[in-house]
Coordinates of C-alpha atoms in Angstrom, one line a residue:
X412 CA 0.0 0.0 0.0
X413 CA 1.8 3.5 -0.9
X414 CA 0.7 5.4 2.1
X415 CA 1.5 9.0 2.1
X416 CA -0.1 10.2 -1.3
X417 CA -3.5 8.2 -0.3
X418 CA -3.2 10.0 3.4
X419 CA -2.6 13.4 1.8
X420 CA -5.7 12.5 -0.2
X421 CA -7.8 12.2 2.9
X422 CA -6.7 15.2 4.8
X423 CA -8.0 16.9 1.5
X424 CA -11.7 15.4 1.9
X425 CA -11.8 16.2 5.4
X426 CA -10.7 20.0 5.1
X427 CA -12.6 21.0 2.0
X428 CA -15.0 23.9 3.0
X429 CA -13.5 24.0 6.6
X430 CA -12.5 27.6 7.6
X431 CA -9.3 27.6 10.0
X432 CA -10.1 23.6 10.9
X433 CA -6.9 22.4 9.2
X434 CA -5.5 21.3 12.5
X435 CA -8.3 19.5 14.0
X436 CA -9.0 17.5 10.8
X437 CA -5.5 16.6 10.5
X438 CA -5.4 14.7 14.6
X439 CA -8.6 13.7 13.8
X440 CA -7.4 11.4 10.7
X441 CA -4.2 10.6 12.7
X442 CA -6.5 9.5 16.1
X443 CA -8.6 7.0 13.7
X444 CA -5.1 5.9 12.4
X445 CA -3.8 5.5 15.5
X446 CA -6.6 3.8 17.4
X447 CA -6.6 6.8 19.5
X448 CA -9.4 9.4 20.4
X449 CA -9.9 13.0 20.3
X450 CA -11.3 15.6 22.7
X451 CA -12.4 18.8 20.9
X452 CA -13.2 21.9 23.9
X453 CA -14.7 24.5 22.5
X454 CA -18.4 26.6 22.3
X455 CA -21.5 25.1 20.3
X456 CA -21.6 25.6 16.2
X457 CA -18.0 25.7 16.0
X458 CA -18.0 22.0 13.5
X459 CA -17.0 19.6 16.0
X460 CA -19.7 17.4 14.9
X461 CA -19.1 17.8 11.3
X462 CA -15.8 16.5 12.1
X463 CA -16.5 13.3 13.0
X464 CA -19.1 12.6 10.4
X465 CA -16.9 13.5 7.5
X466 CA -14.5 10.9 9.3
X467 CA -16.5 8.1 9.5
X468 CA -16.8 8.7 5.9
X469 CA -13.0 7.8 5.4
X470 CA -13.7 4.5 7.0
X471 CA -15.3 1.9 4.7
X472 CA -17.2 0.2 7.9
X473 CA -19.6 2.8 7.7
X474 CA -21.0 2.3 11.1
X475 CA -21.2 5.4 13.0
X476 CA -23.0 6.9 16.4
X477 CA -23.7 10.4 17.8
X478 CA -25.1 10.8 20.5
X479 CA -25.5 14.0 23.1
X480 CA -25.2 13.3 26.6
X481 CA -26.9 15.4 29.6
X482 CA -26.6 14.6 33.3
X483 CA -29.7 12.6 33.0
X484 CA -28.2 10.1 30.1
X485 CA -28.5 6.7 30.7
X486 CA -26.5 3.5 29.7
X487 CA -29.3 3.0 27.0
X488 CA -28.5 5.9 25.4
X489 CA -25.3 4.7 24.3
X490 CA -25.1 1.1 24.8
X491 CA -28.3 0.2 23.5
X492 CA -31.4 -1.2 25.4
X493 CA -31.9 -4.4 27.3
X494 CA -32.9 -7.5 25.4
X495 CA -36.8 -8.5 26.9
X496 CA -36.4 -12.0 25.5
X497 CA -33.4 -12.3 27.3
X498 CA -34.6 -10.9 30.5
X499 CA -37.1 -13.7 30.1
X500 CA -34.6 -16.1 30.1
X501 CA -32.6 -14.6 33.0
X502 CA -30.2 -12.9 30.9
X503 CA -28.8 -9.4 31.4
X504 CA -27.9 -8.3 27.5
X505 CA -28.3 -5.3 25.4
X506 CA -29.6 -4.6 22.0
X507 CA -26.2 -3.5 20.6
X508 CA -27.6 -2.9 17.0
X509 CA -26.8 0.7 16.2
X510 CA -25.1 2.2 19.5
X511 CA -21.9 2.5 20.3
X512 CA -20.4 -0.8 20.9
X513 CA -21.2 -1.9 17.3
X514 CA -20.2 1.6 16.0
X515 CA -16.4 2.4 14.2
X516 CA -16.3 5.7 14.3
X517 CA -18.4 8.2 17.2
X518 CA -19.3 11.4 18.0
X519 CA -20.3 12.4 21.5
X520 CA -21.1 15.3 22.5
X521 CA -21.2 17.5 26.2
X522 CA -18.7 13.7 27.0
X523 CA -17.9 15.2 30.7
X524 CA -22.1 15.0 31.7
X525 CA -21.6 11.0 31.8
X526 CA -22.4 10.0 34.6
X527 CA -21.0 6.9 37.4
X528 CA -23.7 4.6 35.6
X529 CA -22.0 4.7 31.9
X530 CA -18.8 5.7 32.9
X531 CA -16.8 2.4 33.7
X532 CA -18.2 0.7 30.7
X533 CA -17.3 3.7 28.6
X534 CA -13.9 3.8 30.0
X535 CA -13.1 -0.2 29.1
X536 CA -15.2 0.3 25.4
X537 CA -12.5 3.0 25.2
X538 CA -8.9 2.0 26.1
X539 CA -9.7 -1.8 26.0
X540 CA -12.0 -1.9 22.9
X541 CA -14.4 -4.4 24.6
X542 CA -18.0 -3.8 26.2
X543 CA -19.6 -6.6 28.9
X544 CA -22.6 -7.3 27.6
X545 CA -24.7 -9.5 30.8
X546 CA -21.8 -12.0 31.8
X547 CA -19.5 -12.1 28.7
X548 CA -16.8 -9.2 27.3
X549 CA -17.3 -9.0 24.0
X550 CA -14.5 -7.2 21.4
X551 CA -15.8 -4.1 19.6
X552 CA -15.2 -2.6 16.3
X553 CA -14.2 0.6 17.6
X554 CA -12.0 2.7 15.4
X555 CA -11.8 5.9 17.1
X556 CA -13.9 8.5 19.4
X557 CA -14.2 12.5 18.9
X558 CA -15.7 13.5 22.2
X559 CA -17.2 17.3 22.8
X560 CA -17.1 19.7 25.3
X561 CA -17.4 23.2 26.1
X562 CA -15.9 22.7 29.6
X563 CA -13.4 20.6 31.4
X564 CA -14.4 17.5 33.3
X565 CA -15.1 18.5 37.1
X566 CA -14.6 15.5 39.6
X567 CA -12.0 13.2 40.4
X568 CA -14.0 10.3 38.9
X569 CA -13.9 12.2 35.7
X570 CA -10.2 12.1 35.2
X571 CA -9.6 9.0 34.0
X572 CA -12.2 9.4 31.4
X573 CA -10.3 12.3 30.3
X574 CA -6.9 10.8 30.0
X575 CA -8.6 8.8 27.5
X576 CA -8.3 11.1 25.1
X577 CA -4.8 11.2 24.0
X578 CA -5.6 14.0 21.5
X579 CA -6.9 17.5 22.6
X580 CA -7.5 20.6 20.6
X581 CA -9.2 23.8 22.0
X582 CA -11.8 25.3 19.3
X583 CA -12.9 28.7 18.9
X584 CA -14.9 30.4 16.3
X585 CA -13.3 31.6 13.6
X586 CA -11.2 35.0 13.1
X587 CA -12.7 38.1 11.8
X588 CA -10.6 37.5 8.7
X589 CA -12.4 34.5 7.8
X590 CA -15.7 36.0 8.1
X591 CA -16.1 37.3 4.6
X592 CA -15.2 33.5 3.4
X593 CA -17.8 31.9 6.1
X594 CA -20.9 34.2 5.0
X595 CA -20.2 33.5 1.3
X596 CA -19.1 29.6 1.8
X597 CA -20.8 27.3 -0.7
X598 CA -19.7 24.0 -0.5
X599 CA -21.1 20.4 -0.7
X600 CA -19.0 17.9 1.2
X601 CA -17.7 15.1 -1.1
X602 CA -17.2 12.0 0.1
X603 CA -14.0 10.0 -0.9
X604 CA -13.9 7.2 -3.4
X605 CA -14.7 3.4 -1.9
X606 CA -11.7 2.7 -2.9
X607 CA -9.8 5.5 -1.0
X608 CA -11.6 4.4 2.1
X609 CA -9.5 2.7 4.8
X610 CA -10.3 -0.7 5.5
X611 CA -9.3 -3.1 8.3
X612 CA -6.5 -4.2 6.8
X613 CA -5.0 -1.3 5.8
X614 CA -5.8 0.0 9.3
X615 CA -3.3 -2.6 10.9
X616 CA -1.1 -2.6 8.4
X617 CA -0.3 1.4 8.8
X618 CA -0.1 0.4 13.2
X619 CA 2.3 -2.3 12.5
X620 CA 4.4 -0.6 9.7
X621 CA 4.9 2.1 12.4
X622 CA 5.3 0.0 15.2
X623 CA 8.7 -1.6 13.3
X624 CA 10.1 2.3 13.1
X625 CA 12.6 3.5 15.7
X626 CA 13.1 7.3 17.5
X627 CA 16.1 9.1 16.0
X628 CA 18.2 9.8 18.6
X629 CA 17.6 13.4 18.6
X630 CA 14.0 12.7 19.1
X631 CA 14.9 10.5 22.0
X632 CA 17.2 13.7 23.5
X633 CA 14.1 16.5 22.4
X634 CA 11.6 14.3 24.9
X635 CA 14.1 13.9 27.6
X636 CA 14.2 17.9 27.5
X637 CA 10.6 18.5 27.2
X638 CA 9.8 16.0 30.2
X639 CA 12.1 18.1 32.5
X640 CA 10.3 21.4 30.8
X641 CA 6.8 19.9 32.2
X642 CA 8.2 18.8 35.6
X643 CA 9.3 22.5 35.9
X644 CA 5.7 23.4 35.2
X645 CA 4.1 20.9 36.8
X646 CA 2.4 19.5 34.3
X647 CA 1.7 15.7 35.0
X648 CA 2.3 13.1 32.2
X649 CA 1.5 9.7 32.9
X650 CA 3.9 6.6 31.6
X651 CA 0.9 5.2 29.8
X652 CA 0.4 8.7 28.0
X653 CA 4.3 8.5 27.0
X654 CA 3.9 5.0 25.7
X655 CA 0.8 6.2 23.4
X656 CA 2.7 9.5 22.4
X657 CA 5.3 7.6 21.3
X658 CA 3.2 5.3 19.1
X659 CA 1.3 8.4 17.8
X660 CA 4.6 9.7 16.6
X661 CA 5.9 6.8 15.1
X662 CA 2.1 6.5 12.7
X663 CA 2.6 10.1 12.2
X664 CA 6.3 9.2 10.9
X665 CA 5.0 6.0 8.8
X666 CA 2.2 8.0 6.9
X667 CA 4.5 10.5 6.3
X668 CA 6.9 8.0 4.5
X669 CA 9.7 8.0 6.8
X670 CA 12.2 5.6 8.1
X671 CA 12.4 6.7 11.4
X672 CA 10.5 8.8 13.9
X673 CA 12.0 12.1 14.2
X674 CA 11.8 15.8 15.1
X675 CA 9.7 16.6 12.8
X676 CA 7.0 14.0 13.9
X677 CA 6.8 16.4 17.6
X678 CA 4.8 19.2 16.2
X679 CA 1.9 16.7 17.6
X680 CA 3.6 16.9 21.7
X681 CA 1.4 19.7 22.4
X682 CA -1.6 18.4 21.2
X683 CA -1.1 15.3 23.5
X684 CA 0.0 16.9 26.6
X685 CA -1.8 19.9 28.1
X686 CA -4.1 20.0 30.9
X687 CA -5.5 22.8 30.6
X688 CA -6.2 25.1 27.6
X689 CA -3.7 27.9 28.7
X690 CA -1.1 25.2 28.8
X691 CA -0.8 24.2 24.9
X692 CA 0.6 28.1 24.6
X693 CA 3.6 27.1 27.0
X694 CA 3.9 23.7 25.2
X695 CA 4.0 25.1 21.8
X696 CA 6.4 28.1 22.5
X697 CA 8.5 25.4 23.9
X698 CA 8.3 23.2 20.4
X699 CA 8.8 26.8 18.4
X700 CA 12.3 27.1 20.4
X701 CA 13.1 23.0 20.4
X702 CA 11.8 21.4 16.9
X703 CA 15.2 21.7 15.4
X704 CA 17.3 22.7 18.1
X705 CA 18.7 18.7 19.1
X706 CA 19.0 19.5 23.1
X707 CA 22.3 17.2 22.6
X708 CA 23.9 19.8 20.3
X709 CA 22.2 22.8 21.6
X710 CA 24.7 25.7 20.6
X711 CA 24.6 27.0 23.9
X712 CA 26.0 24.0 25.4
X713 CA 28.3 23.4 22.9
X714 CA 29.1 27.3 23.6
X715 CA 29.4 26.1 27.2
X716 CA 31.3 22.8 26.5
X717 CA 34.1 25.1 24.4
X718 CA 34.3 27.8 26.9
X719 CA 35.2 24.9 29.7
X720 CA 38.0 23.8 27.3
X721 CA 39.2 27.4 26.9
X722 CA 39.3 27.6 30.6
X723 CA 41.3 24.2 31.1
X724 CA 43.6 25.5 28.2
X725 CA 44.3 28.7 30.2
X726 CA 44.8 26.3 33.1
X727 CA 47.6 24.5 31.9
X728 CA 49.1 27.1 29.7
X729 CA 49.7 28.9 33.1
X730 CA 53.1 29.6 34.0
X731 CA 54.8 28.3 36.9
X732 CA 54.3 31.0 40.2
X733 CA 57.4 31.1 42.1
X734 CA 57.7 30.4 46.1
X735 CA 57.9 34.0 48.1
X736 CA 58.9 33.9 52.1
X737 CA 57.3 36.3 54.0
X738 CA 59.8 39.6 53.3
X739 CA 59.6 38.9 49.1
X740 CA 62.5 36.8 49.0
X741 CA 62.2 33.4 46.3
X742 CA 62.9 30.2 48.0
X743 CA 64.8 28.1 45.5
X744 CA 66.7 24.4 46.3
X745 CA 70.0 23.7 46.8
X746 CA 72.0 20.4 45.6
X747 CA 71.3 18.8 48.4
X748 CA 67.2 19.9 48.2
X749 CA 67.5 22.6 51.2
X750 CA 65.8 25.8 50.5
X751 CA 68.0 28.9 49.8
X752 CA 67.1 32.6 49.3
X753 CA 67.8 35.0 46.8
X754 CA 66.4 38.7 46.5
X755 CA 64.4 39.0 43.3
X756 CA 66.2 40.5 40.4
X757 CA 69.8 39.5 41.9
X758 CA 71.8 37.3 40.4
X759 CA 71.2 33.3 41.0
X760 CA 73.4 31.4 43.4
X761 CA 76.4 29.1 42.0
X762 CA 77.0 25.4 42.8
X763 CA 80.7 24.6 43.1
X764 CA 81.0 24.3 39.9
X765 CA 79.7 27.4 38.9
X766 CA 76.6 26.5 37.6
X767 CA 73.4 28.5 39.1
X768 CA 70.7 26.4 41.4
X769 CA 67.5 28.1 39.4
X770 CA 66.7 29.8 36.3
X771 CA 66.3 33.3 36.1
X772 CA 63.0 34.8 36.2
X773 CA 62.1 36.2 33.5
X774 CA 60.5 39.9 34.3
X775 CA 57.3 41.5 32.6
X776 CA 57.4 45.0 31.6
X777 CA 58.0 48.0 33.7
X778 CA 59.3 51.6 34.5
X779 CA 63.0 49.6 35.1
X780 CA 64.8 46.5 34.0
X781 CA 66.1 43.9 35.8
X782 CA 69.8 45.0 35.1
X783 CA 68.5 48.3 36.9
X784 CA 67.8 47.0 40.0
X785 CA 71.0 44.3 39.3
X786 CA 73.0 47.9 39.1
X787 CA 71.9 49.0 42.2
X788 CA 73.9 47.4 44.7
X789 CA 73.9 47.7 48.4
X790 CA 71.5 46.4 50.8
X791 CA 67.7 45.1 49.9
X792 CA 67.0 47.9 52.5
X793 CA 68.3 50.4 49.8
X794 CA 65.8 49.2 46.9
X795 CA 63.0 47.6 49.2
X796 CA 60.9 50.5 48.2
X797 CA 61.4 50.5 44.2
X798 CA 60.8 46.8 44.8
X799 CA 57.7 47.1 46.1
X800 CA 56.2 50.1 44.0
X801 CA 57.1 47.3 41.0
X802 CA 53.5 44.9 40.2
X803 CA 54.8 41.1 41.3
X804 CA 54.6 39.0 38.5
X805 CA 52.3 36.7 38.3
X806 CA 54.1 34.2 36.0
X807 CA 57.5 33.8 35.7
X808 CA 58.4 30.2 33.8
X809 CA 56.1 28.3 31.6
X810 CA 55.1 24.9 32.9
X811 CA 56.2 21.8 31.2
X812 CA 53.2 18.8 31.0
X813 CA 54.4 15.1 30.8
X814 CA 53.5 13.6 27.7
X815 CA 50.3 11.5 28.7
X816 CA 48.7 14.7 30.0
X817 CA 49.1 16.2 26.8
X818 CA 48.2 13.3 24.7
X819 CA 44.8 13.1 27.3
X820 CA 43.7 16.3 26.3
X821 CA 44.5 16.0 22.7
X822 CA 42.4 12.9 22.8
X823 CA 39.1 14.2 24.7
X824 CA 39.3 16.9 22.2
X825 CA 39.2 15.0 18.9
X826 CA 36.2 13.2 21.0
X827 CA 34.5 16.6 20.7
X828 CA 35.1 17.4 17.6
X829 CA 34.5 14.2 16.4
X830 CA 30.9 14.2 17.8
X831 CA 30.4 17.6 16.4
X832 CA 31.7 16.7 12.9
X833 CA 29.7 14.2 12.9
X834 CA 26.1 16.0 13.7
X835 CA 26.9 18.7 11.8
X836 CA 27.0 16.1 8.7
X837 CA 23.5 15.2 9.7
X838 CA 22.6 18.8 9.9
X839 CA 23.7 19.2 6.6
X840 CA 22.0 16.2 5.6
X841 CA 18.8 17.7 7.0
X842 CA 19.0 20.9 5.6
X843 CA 19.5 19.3 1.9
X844 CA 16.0 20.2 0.4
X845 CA 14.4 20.9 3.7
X846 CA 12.2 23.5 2.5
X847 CA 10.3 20.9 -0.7
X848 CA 10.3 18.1 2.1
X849 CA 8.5 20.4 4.8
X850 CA 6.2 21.4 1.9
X851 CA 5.2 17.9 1.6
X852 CA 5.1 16.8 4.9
X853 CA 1.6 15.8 5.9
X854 CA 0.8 17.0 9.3
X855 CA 3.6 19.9 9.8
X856 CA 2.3 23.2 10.0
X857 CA 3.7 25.7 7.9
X858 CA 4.6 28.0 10.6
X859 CA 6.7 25.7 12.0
X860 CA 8.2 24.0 9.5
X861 CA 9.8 28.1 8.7
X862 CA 10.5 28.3 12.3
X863 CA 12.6 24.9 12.3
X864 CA 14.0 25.3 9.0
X865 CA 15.8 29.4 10.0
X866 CA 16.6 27.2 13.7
X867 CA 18.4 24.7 11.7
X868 CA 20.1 27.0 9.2
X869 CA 21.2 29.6 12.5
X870 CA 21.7 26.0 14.3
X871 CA 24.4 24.8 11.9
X872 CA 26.6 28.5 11.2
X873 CA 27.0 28.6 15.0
X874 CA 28.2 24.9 15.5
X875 CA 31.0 25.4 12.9
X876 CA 31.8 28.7 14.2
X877 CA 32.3 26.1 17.9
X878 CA 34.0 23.6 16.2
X879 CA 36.5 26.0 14.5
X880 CA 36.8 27.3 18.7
X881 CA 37.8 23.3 19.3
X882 CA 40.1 22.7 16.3
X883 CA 42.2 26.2 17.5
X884 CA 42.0 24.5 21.2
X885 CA 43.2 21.3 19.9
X886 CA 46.6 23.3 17.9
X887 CA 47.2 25.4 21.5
X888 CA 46.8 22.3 23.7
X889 CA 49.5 20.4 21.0
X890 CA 51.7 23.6 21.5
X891 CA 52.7 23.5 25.5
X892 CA 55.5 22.6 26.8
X893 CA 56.3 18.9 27.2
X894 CA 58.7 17.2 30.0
X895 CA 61.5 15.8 29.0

């Protein structure tokens, strides 16, 4: 089955004549796909409804319910009612015949009125896909669920009902620049073709293609990120929710014709992990700044990793401080390893054989030369004072490094630049006809396919401004001194 041009043809049947419902139709299609459901929040006549009826359309098991619910609904409203032949034969069963547990695709509207008499079989019919009808638990054809509301649920026993609903999407009426297009909209909804319908098989066959594909490594590292991001905001996410993110991701991936789940596939994180409305806003801002910024290769912490090295460089490239006693004098070894004195700027001490016990300092800049104060004879008493108006050095000799110190930092750094060589080659690789594969990508919206693609482009000229920083690091390290 080719996949992504007879996807793309369905996400065109279920946006035609929708103003500003691009979004919604797309999770919608990728719920049914998915074997997931979708909550729609949002005020009345905003086509939530229509929604799910042009969907069921794309299924060819055209069996479909709607039903409204009200705090008064009961289980016969949506599970059908009880059988009286049964009941004379002292069986519980339903009439399934047209409700929900024989349905594949269903609407329901005002979902947070149901009440503790439907709720725990709605809650198995939805996440297990089986209904108990009297004593037996019977498997039902359930593709997927779009659920209504214009409120959140309110009541501990409604949560559960509403983690069902991997997908959420907040609807409002349309924008005042639409309103021209809505009063003068003419359009007949067209049903697709029988045979561009999606049938059982090609149902599992798009879950299990996806199921085989892997997260790209980056991907892996974005969601590491983002679940610190909602810990910081306290934002709960269960581990079930993860598990079905990450299969949503990985569908998303396979309809879109890739071999891998990537960053691209996380424009759907924010869809799949709000709370509450206001919430999606801090989610997406977060996905604006993190779609094709890998958190592994961030430039700021690449800026941070460099700068560390600079500071280790400056470290070892430091000279040397000599040993002072208390009235300025240098403390220097003898042949024997005692300590002897010697004022600064006078000449070194001779062994025996007239070979001195240190090498002489050498002196920075200042208003006199070494040879000056040399010249001056006398006491220290005499030139304490010119000695002490002169800044102390603060690095006389260079320090020598043995070998395997040398060779250690050397090493670490080709790690580095190894690691940045090599994702910047991906990079590259991503950015080679980005902007025609974003235009084709399914379920990417345009906005943010033009925010990753200037991230990745800005991404990539300040990595290989870093990695020049690390290649200079690697000839200054090569460049100390080395012990004998």
């Amino acid at each position: 089955m080719v996949v992504k041009p007879r996807i793309a043809a369905l996400i065109n049947h279920l946006q035609q004549g929708l103003l500003e419902r691009d979004t919604p139709a797309r999770l919608a299609l990728l719920a049914a796909l998915s074997g997931e459901h979708l909550l729609l929040l949002g005020p009345p006549g905003t086509a939530k409804s229509e929604l799910a009826r042009r969907l069921h359309t794309l299924v060819d098991d055209g069996r479909y319910f709607e039903r409204r619910l009200t705090r008064f609904s009961v289980p016969e409203e949506l599970f059908g009612p009880l059988s009286i032949k049964a009941l004379e034969q002292d069986r519980y069963l339903r009439q399934t015949k047209g409700y929900l547990p024989e349905a594949a695709i269903a609407f329901i509207d005002e979902i947070f009125k149901a009440n503790s008499a439907i709720l725990n079989s709605l809650l198995t019919l939805l996440n297990e896909r089986q209904f108990d009808n009297g004593s037996e638990r019977v498997r039902v054809p359930l593709v997927s669920v779009i659920a209504a509301s214009n409120e959140l649920p309110d009541g501990a026993e409604l949560n559960a009902l509403y983690d069902r609903f991997l997908l959420r999407f907040q609807v409002a009426p349309i924008q005042d620049d639409s309103f021209t297009a809505l009063l003068t909209l003419n359009h007949d909804y067209q049903a697709p073709s029988p045979e561009q319908c999606l049938s059982r098989d090609d149902l599992s066959a798009i879950r299990d293609g996806a199921e085989q594909l892997q997260l790209a490594d980056a991907l892996i590292r974005l969601l590491h990120s983002l679940r610190a991001f909602l810990a910081e905001q306290d934002i709960p996410v269960s581990d079930r929710r993860w598990r079905k993110v990450v299969k949503l991701l990985k569908v998303s991936a396979f309809c879109n014709g890739e071999t891998e789940a990537g960053l691209f596939d996380a424009w759907l994180l924010p869809h799949c992990l709000w709370q509450q409305p206001e919430q999606f806003e801090q989610l997406n801002d977060w996905l604006h700044r993190h779609i094709a910024a890998d958190p592994g290769f961030s430039p700021e912490l690449i800026t941070e990793l460099v700068d560390s090295w600079q500071q280790r460089l400056e470290q070892d490239a430091d000279p040397v401080l000599p040993a002072l006693n208390e009235q300025g004098y240098q403390l220097y070894l003898d042949e024997q390893g005692q300590p002897v004195t010697e004022a600064r700027g006078q000449r070194p001490r001779r062994n025996a054989r007239g070979e001195p016990l240190f090498r002489q300092p050498r002196l920075p800049d200042a208003s006199f030369t070494a040879d000056e104060i040399r010249n001056l004879g006398g006491s220290l008493d005499q030139y304490q004072p010119l000695l002490e108006s002169y800044q102390r050095p603060t690095a006389l000799q260079p320090k020598a490094w043995p070998a395997t110190h040398i060779a250690s930092r050397l090493r670490q750094l080709d790690e580095r630049i190894d690691e940045l060589t090599h994702y910047l080659g991906w990079l590259g690789q991503q950015l080679n006809g980005l902007s025609e594969r974003l235009r084709q990508h399914l379920w990417l919206e345009q906005d943010l396919a033009t925010q990753a693609t200037r991230q990745l482009e800005r991404q990539q000229q300040q990595l290989q401004q870093q990695r020049e920083r690390l290649q200079q690091l690697h000839r200054d390290f090569a460049a100390l001194p080395v012990e004998d």
